[in-house]
Short mmCIF file of C-alpha atoms and ligand atoms in Angstrom, two decimals:
data_model
loop_
_atom_site.label_atom_id
_atom_site.label_comp_id
_atom_site.label_asym_id
_atom_site.label_seq_id
_atom_site.Cartn_x
_atom_site.Cartn_y
_atom_site.Cartn_z
CA MET A 39 0.00 0.00 0.00
CA LYS A 40 2.95 2.34 0.68
CA THR A 41 3.64 2.63 -3.07
CA TRP A 42 -0.01 3.39 -3.93
CA LYS A 43 -0.82 6.86 -5.19
CA LYS A 44 -3.25 9.04 -3.23
CA ARG A 45 -6.20 8.25 -5.51
CA THR A 46 -5.81 4.52 -4.92
CA LYS A 47 -5.43 4.99 -1.18
CA ALA A 48 -8.60 7.14 -1.18
CA VAL A 49 -10.56 4.13 -2.42
CA HIS A 50 -8.86 1.19 -0.69
CA ALA A 51 -6.67 2.16 2.28
CA GLY A 52 -7.80 1.09 5.73
CA THR A 53 -10.53 -1.32 4.52
CA ARG A 54 -11.51 -3.89 7.17
CA ARG A 55 -13.84 -6.62 5.93
CA SER A 56 -16.12 -8.68 8.15
CA GLN A 57 -16.62 -12.45 7.79
CA TYR A 58 -19.10 -11.65 4.96
CA ASN A 59 -16.44 -10.03 2.75
CA GLU A 60 -18.68 -7.09 1.86
CA VAL A 61 -17.45 -4.77 -0.94
CA SER A 62 -18.71 -1.50 0.54
CA GLU A 63 -17.46 -0.70 4.05
CA ALA A 64 -19.80 -1.88 6.81
CA ILE A 65 -21.33 0.55 9.29
CA TYR A 66 -20.79 -0.84 12.78
CA LEU A 67 -23.52 0.96 14.68
CA THR A 68 -22.49 -0.42 18.02
CA GLN A 69 -21.41 1.39 21.12
CA GLY A 70 -19.75 -1.65 22.71
CA PHE A 71 -18.04 -4.98 21.99
CA VAL A 72 -18.44 -8.40 23.64
CA TYR A 73 -15.51 -10.13 25.35
CA ASP A 74 -15.45 -13.94 25.39
CA THR A 75 -14.21 -14.06 28.97
CA ALA A 76 -13.57 -11.75 31.89
CA GLU A 77 -9.86 -12.34 31.30
CA ASP A 78 -10.26 -11.11 27.69
CA ALA A 79 -11.95 -7.93 28.93
CA GLU A 80 -9.16 -7.32 31.42
CA ALA A 81 -6.47 -7.92 28.76
CA ARG A 82 -8.11 -5.56 26.28
CA PHE A 83 -8.31 -2.73 28.83
CA ILE A 84 -4.59 -3.18 29.54
CA GLN A 85 -3.55 -3.24 25.87
CA SER A 86 -5.89 -3.43 22.88
CA GLY A 87 -4.68 -4.39 19.41
CA ASP A 88 -5.51 -2.58 16.14
CA ASP A 89 -8.61 -4.72 15.58
CA GLU A 90 -9.74 -4.91 19.20
CA PHE A 91 -12.30 -2.37 20.31
CA ILE A 92 -13.70 -1.45 23.72
CA TYR A 93 -16.25 1.34 23.42
CA ALA A 94 -17.22 3.62 20.51
CA ARG A 95 -15.91 6.73 22.29
CA TYR A 96 -12.47 5.01 22.21
CA GLY A 97 -12.76 3.52 18.71
CA ASN A 98 -14.92 1.43 16.38
CA PRO A 99 -14.19 -0.57 13.18
CA THR A 100 -15.93 1.91 10.82
CA ILE A 101 -14.20 4.86 12.48
CA ALA A 102 -10.85 3.01 12.32
CA MET A 103 -11.31 2.48 8.57
CA PHE A 104 -11.81 6.24 8.09
CA GLU A 105 -8.84 7.10 10.32
CA ASP A 106 -6.51 4.66 8.56
CA ARG A 107 -7.64 5.69 5.07
CA ILE A 108 -7.08 9.42 5.55
CA ALA A 109 -3.83 8.83 7.47
CA ALA A 110 -2.54 6.80 4.50
CA MET A 111 -3.52 9.58 2.08
CA GLU A 112 -1.81 12.23 4.21
CA GLY A 113 1.33 10.18 4.85
CA ALA A 114 0.67 10.25 8.62
CA GLU A 115 1.27 7.28 10.91
CA ALA A 116 -2.10 7.53 12.65
CA GLY A 117 -5.31 9.52 13.05
CA PHE A 118 -8.10 10.17 15.56
CA ALA A 119 -11.55 11.02 14.13
CA THR A 120 -13.57 13.67 15.94
CA ALA A 121 -17.16 14.92 16.12
CA SER A 122 -16.37 18.14 14.22
CA GLY A 123 -13.47 20.11 12.83
CA MET A 124 -13.45 22.24 15.96
CA ALA A 125 -13.24 19.12 18.19
CA ALA A 126 -10.12 18.27 16.15
CA VAL A 127 -8.55 21.75 16.44
CA SER A 128 -9.28 22.07 20.17
CA GLY A 129 -8.34 18.41 20.83
CA ALA A 130 -4.98 18.68 19.05
CA LEU A 131 -4.07 21.81 21.03
CA THR A 132 -5.56 21.05 24.45
CA SER A 133 -4.32 17.46 24.57
CA MET A 134 -0.67 18.57 24.36
CA LEU A 135 -0.65 21.93 26.20
CA ARG A 136 -0.59 22.82 29.89
CA ALA A 137 -0.53 26.01 31.97
CA GLY A 138 2.65 28.01 31.44
CA ASP A 139 3.21 26.80 27.86
CA HIS A 140 3.81 29.27 25.02
CA VAL A 141 2.14 29.02 21.60
CA VAL A 142 2.74 31.11 18.48
CA SER A 143 -0.20 31.35 16.07
CA ALA A 144 -0.97 33.06 12.79
CA GLN A 145 -3.53 35.82 13.38
CA ALA A 146 -5.63 35.20 10.25
CA LEU A 147 -7.77 32.32 11.49
CA PHE A 148 -11.27 30.89 11.18
CA GLY A 149 -13.37 32.57 13.91
CA SER A 150 -13.74 29.46 16.10
CA CYS A 151 -10.00 28.67 15.89
CA LEU A 152 -9.29 32.21 17.05
CA TYR A 153 -11.70 31.67 19.96
CA ILE A 154 -9.82 28.51 21.08
CA LEU A 155 -6.45 30.28 21.01
CA GLU A 156 -7.54 33.67 22.31
CA GLU A 157 -10.21 32.76 24.87
CA VAL A 158 -9.92 29.08 25.86
CA LEU A 159 -6.17 28.34 25.99
CA THR A 160 -5.36 31.63 27.72
CA ARG A 161 -8.04 30.94 30.34
CA PHE A 162 -6.05 27.83 31.31
CA GLY A 163 -2.77 29.70 31.55
CA VAL A 164 -1.33 29.15 28.07
CA GLU A 165 0.41 32.20 26.61
CA VAL A 166 -0.38 32.85 22.94
CA THR A 167 1.51 35.22 20.61
CA PHE A 168 -0.17 36.12 17.32
CA VAL A 169 1.83 36.93 14.19
CA ASP A 170 1.24 37.79 10.55
CA GLY A 171 1.53 34.23 9.23
CA THR A 172 2.98 35.27 5.86
CA ASP A 173 5.88 37.14 7.54
CA LEU A 174 8.71 34.69 8.34
CA ALA A 175 10.62 37.36 10.29
CA ALA A 176 7.58 37.75 12.56
CA TRP A 177 7.49 33.98 13.21
CA GLU A 178 11.22 33.99 13.92
CA ALA A 179 10.87 36.90 16.37
CA ALA A 180 7.90 35.34 18.19
CA ILE A 181 9.16 31.74 18.51
CA ARG A 182 11.09 31.38 21.79
CA PRO A 183 13.26 28.60 23.22
CA ASP A 184 10.29 27.61 25.40
CA THR A 185 7.65 27.71 22.62
CA LYS A 186 5.70 24.45 22.78
CA ALA A 187 3.58 24.64 19.62
CA VAL A 188 2.91 26.75 16.56
CA PHE A 189 -0.52 26.85 14.93
CA PHE A 190 -1.72 28.14 11.58
CA GLU A 191 -4.10 27.55 8.70
CA SER A 192 -2.02 26.70 5.62
CA VAL A 193 -4.47 28.82 3.62
CA SER A 194 -6.34 31.33 5.76
CA ASN A 195 -10.10 31.76 5.84
CA PRO A 196 -11.44 33.95 4.14
CA THR A 197 -8.53 36.09 2.92
CA LEU A 198 -6.65 33.11 1.40
CA GLU A 199 -3.16 33.97 2.60
CA VAL A 200 -0.84 31.01 2.02
CA ILE A 201 1.65 30.20 4.77
CA ASP A 202 4.99 28.50 4.10
CA ILE A 203 4.71 25.14 5.91
CA ALA A 204 8.36 24.12 5.35
CA ALA A 205 9.82 27.46 6.48
CA VAL A 206 7.63 27.86 9.59
CA SER A 207 8.22 24.19 10.52
CA LYS A 208 11.98 24.71 10.29
CA LEU A 209 11.80 27.68 12.70
CA ALA A 210 9.54 25.74 15.09
CA HIS A 211 11.64 22.57 15.03
CA ALA A 212 14.79 24.56 15.84
CA VAL A 213 13.32 25.03 19.36
CA GLY A 214 11.58 21.65 19.51
CA ALA A 215 8.06 23.08 19.06
CA THR A 216 5.25 20.99 17.56
CA VAL A 217 3.75 22.28 14.30
CA ILE A 218 -0.05 21.97 14.30
CA LEU A 219 -1.66 22.79 10.98
CA ASP A 220 -5.32 23.42 10.14
CA ASN A 221 -5.28 22.25 6.53
CA VAL A 222 -8.94 22.61 5.50
CA PHE A 223 -8.43 24.85 2.47
CA ALA A 224 -5.50 22.78 1.12
CA THR A 225 -7.67 19.63 1.33
CA PRO A 226 -6.09 16.15 1.59
CA VAL A 227 -5.88 16.20 -2.23
CA PHE A 228 -3.43 19.11 -2.50
CA SER A 229 -1.67 18.50 0.82
CA ASP A 230 1.83 17.17 1.30
CA ALA A 231 2.05 18.84 4.70
CA ILE A 232 3.67 16.03 6.72
CA ALA A 233 6.46 15.67 4.14
CA GLN A 234 6.83 19.48 4.16
CA GLY A 235 7.40 19.51 7.92
CA ALA A 236 4.06 19.66 9.79
CA ASP A 237 3.88 17.38 12.82
CA VAL A 238 0.11 17.39 13.25
CA VAL A 239 -2.45 17.97 10.47
CA VAL A 240 -6.07 18.73 11.29
CA TYR A 241 -9.07 18.71 8.95
CA SER A 242 -12.68 19.67 9.31
CA ALA A 243 -14.15 16.65 7.48
CA THR A 244 -17.37 18.67 7.24
CA LYS A 245 -15.87 20.46 4.26
CA HIS A 246 -14.30 18.65 1.26
CA ILE A 247 -14.07 15.19 2.87
CA ASP A 248 -17.84 14.79 3.16
CA GLY A 249 -18.14 17.26 0.30
CA GLN A 250 -21.90 16.94 0.17
CA GLY A 251 -22.98 19.00 3.16
CA ARG A 252 -24.37 16.12 5.22
CA ALA A 253 -22.44 15.86 8.45
CA LEU A 254 -19.96 17.45 10.84
CA GLY A 255 -16.67 15.68 11.42
CA GLY A 256 -12.94 16.14 11.92
CA ILE A 257 -9.64 14.30 12.03
CA ILE A 258 -6.33 14.78 13.86
CA LEU A 259 -3.34 13.22 12.04
CA GLY A 260 0.20 12.74 13.32
CA THR A 261 2.76 10.25 14.57
CA ARG A 262 1.53 7.07 16.23
CA GLU A 263 3.12 8.29 19.45
CA PHE A 264 1.28 11.66 19.36
CA ILE A 265 -2.09 10.21 18.32
CA ARG A 266 -2.11 7.17 20.62
CA GLY A 267 -0.13 8.69 23.49
CA THR A 268 -1.37 12.30 23.62
CA VAL A 269 -4.55 12.78 21.56
CA GLU A 270 -6.39 9.50 22.18
CA PRO A 271 -6.37 9.59 26.02
CA TYR A 272 -7.64 13.19 25.91
CA MET A 273 -10.30 12.64 23.24
CA LYS A 274 -11.63 9.34 24.57
CA HIS A 275 -12.13 10.78 28.04
CA THR A 276 -13.48 14.21 27.00
CA GLY A 277 -15.97 12.75 24.51
CA GLY A 278 -15.48 14.48 21.17
CA SER A 279 -15.35 11.25 19.14
CA MET A 280 -16.91 10.77 15.69
CA SER A 281 -20.02 8.63 15.29
CA PRO A 282 -19.67 5.38 13.26
CA PHE A 283 -22.39 6.51 10.85
CA THR A 284 -20.53 9.75 10.17
CA ALA A 285 -17.28 7.82 9.70
CA TRP A 286 -18.99 5.72 7.02
CA MET A 287 -20.17 8.87 5.18
CA MET A 288 -16.65 10.31 5.38
CA LEU A 289 -15.17 7.04 4.02
CA LYS A 290 -17.52 7.30 1.05
CA GLY A 291 -16.54 10.96 0.72
CA LEU A 292 -12.86 10.04 0.52
CA GLU A 293 -13.54 7.63 -2.37
CA THR A 294 -14.52 10.54 -4.62
CA ILE A 295 -12.55 13.42 -3.06
CA GLU A 296 -9.79 13.45 -5.69
CA LEU A 297 -12.24 13.80 -8.56
CA ARG A 298 -14.49 16.32 -6.80
CA VAL A 299 -11.79 18.60 -5.45
CA ARG A 300 -9.78 18.71 -8.69
CA ALA A 301 -12.92 19.55 -10.67
CA GLN A 302 -13.90 22.24 -8.14
CA ALA A 303 -10.38 23.72 -8.16
CA ASN A 304 -10.30 23.81 -11.98
CA THR A 305 -13.60 25.70 -12.03
CA ALA A 306 -12.40 28.05 -9.26
CA ALA A 307 -9.26 28.86 -11.29
CA MET A 308 -11.31 29.53 -14.41
CA ILE A 309 -13.77 31.80 -12.55
CA ALA A 310 -10.99 33.68 -10.73
CA ALA A 311 -9.18 34.42 -14.00
CA ALA A 312 -12.38 35.51 -15.73
CA LEU A 313 -13.50 37.77 -12.85
CA GLU A 314 -10.06 39.31 -12.39
CA ALA A 315 -10.57 40.96 -15.74
CA ASP A 316 -13.89 42.43 -14.49
CA SER A 317 -13.37 46.09 -13.60
CA GLN A 318 -16.47 46.26 -11.38
CA LEU A 319 -14.79 44.16 -8.69
CA THR A 320 -12.30 45.88 -6.39
CA GLN A 321 -10.34 42.69 -5.91
CA VAL A 322 -10.25 38.99 -6.80
CA ILE A 323 -8.25 36.87 -4.34
CA TYR A 324 -7.27 33.36 -5.42
CA PRO A 325 -3.95 31.68 -4.56
CA GLY A 326 -3.83 30.21 -8.08
CA LEU A 327 -3.74 33.66 -9.73
CA GLU A 328 -0.32 35.03 -10.66
CA THR A 329 -1.33 38.32 -8.98
CA HIS A 330 -1.66 36.56 -5.59
CA PRO A 331 1.26 37.55 -3.28
CA GLN A 332 2.05 33.89 -2.49
CA TYR A 333 1.51 32.50 -6.00
CA PRO A 334 4.97 30.86 -6.30
CA LEU A 335 4.66 29.30 -2.82
CA THR A 336 1.15 28.05 -3.69
CA GLN A 337 2.54 26.30 -6.75
CA THR A 338 5.29 24.48 -4.85
CA GLN A 339 3.29 23.79 -1.68
CA MET A 340 -0.10 22.75 -3.14
CA GLY A 341 0.19 22.73 -6.92
CA SER A 342 -3.28 24.30 -7.08
CA GLY A 343 -5.10 27.39 -5.84
CA GLY A 344 -7.80 25.25 -4.22
CA THR A 345 -11.60 25.43 -4.38
CA VAL A 346 -12.26 28.80 -2.73
CA LEU A 347 -11.85 32.36 -3.98
CA SER A 348 -12.78 35.70 -2.46
CA ILE A 349 -14.04 38.74 -4.35
CA ASP A 350 -14.49 42.30 -3.17
CA ALA A 351 -17.61 44.07 -4.41
CA GLY A 352 -16.44 47.38 -2.91
CA SER A 353 -19.01 47.84 -0.12
CA GLN A 354 -21.39 45.84 2.07
CA ALA A 355 -24.36 47.14 0.05
CA ALA A 356 -22.77 45.97 -3.20
CA ALA A 357 -21.81 42.61 -1.65
CA PHE A 358 -25.40 42.06 -0.43
CA LYS A 359 -26.81 43.07 -3.84
CA LEU A 360 -24.45 40.62 -5.53
CA LEU A 361 -25.36 37.79 -3.12
CA ASN A 362 -29.08 38.41 -3.49
CA ALA A 363 -28.88 38.39 -7.30
CA LEU A 364 -27.22 34.94 -7.50
CA GLU A 365 -29.48 32.23 -8.89
CA ILE A 366 -27.38 29.02 -8.75
CA ILE A 367 -24.86 29.88 -6.04
CA THR A 368 -26.51 29.65 -2.62
CA ILE A 369 -25.95 31.91 0.37
CA SER A 370 -24.63 29.73 3.19
CA ASN A 371 -21.47 29.28 5.23
CA ASN A 372 -20.16 25.79 4.48
CA LEU A 373 -17.38 25.28 1.96
CA GLY A 374 -15.99 22.41 -0.11
CA ASP A 375 -19.56 21.34 -0.91
CA ALA A 376 -20.81 19.99 -4.27
CA LYS A 377 -23.11 23.03 -4.24
CA SER A 378 -21.43 26.41 -4.83
CA ILE A 379 -21.78 28.61 -1.78
CA ALA A 380 -21.28 32.34 -1.24
CA THR A 381 -20.62 33.85 2.20
CA HIS A 382 -20.32 37.44 3.46
CA PRO A 383 -17.67 36.92 6.18
CA ALA A 384 -17.89 40.40 7.78
CA THR A 385 -21.57 39.90 8.78
CA THR A 386 -21.57 36.13 9.38
CA THR A 387 -18.51 33.91 10.05
CA HIS A 388 -16.32 36.81 11.23
CA GLN A 389 -19.08 39.01 12.72
CA ARG A 390 -17.77 38.40 16.27
CA LEU A 391 -14.51 40.24 15.50
CA SER A 392 -14.18 43.98 16.05
CA GLU A 393 -14.22 46.24 13.01
CA GLU A 394 -10.53 46.99 13.67
CA THR A 395 -9.53 43.31 13.73
CA ARG A 396 -11.53 42.63 10.57
CA ALA A 397 -9.77 45.53 8.83
CA ALA A 398 -6.35 44.27 10.00
CA LEU A 399 -7.16 40.82 8.61
CA GLY A 400 -8.35 42.20 5.27
CA ILE A 401 -11.97 41.19 5.86
CA THR A 402 -13.43 44.22 4.12
CA PRO A 403 -17.18 45.12 4.08
CA GLY A 404 -17.35 44.19 0.38
CA LEU A 405 -15.62 40.80 0.67
CA VAL A 406 -17.55 37.74 -0.53
CA ARG A 407 -16.11 34.23 -0.09
CA LEU A 408 -17.00 31.86 -2.86
CA SER A 409 -16.74 28.09 -2.41
CA VAL A 410 -16.87 26.61 -5.89
CA GLY A 411 -18.94 23.44 -6.31
CA LEU A 412 -19.49 20.80 -8.95
CA GLU A 413 -21.96 22.62 -11.20
CA ASP A 414 -21.12 23.37 -14.83
CA PRO A 415 -18.32 25.98 -14.84
CA ASP A 416 -19.99 28.10 -17.55
CA ASP A 417 -23.27 28.22 -15.60
CA LEU A 418 -21.45 29.40 -12.48
CA LEU A 419 -19.54 32.10 -14.33
CA ALA A 420 -22.75 33.29 -16.03
CA ASP A 421 -24.47 33.41 -12.61
CA LEU A 422 -21.67 35.56 -11.18
CA ARG A 423 -21.41 37.78 -14.27
CA GLY A 424 -25.17 38.40 -14.15
CA ALA A 425 -25.01 39.38 -10.45
CA ILE A 426 -21.95 41.59 -10.98
CA ALA A 427 -23.57 43.32 -13.97
CA GLY A 428 -26.42 44.40 -11.68
CA LEU A 429 -24.09 46.31 -9.34
C1 LIG B 538 -14.90 24.92 9.07
C2 LIG B 538 -13.55 25.09 9.59
C3 LIG B 538 -13.23 24.62 10.89
C4 LIG B 538 -14.24 24.00 11.81
O1 LIG B 538 -14.83 22.83 11.32
P1 LIG B 538 -16.25 22.30 11.82
O2 LIG B 538 -16.36 20.95 11.17
O3 LIG B 538 -17.27 23.28 11.34
O4 LIG B 538 -16.21 22.23 13.30
C5 LIG B 538 -11.93 24.81 11.33
N1 LIG B 538 -11.00 25.41 10.56
C6 LIG B 538 -11.27 25.86 9.32
C7 LIG B 538 -10.20 26.51 8.52
C8 LIG B 538 -12.56 25.71 8.80
O5 LIG B 538 -12.84 26.17 7.57
#
């Protein structure tokens, strides 16, 4: 399996068949497992093997298939599936940190990630320093000999800044800090983050992994030692585990993720290039455009600009008018979905931030985030052109 390409792993890695030899992965909707003898129960609580389960909060065959499949795709030794992307982000950080520790984080973060770092960790005595994630000198200045972890989104939400995984990892590893990466926008398809230096990779499976807007989920990926020794004890006792039914949906999502995400990214690139030429928009942000400040890094790190672009209509009124005029693209706040989705971050996902913080992060009143789906590319472009023409 080690020599398999990602697309083959996405379909076959981690498969565990029952005595019936089913083709499609079985859903084990069971909370517990029977032990033949009291001695067997005792032995399993002391040390359980890869195919020995105790309780669904600790693990389950369907969940294990999902964990092993995505770990194989990412090149990670192990994974722990979680109830949501935020359970994965908070679990990865909280399981390894304690009072007195120092963390350096990029400041351009998804609102809930910012809440974990700014409000939750600090409440338990963890010191957090925020930096401009695209500025390597700022990382270097902020990372101290006692820094325990660094955290960033490889592509930030919604301003699509791309952060240099290899360079930041090098700075972090020089002091022995753990690199924890929220890799949602890169997707498992365009990610090579572990090889590039990340120690821990986290995904919200709610996004491209399900890809069809059905369920919340998340995954923490890393070394066997980190996942089994640090993450698992924390997650299994605090309760943020994934449900077996969700794990089955995510397994099915992984089977098609390569095809879906590449098609979505191709359409996103086409739309970004077409809209960049449109003078009515103040700005088109897409990491796959040559005008993007981190275009060369995007090419070497991901080889694609991804499935999301952001456009600036100039003002909140213009952004709302544009959103309300869209006929195919829906107004919602998920991303990575088969359905194209438009979001106004300033009034929804990033509403909690102060006007000053939003301005500092580049979340302007006219900014619209566009998650490109699986519809016909020409239909999507026509939908956007029609809405923009009405401004
Ligand atoms: C959506 C998202 C999350 C949170 O995931 P949920 O599954 O909604 O909990 C975390 N980080 C990023 C970058 C996201 O886009």
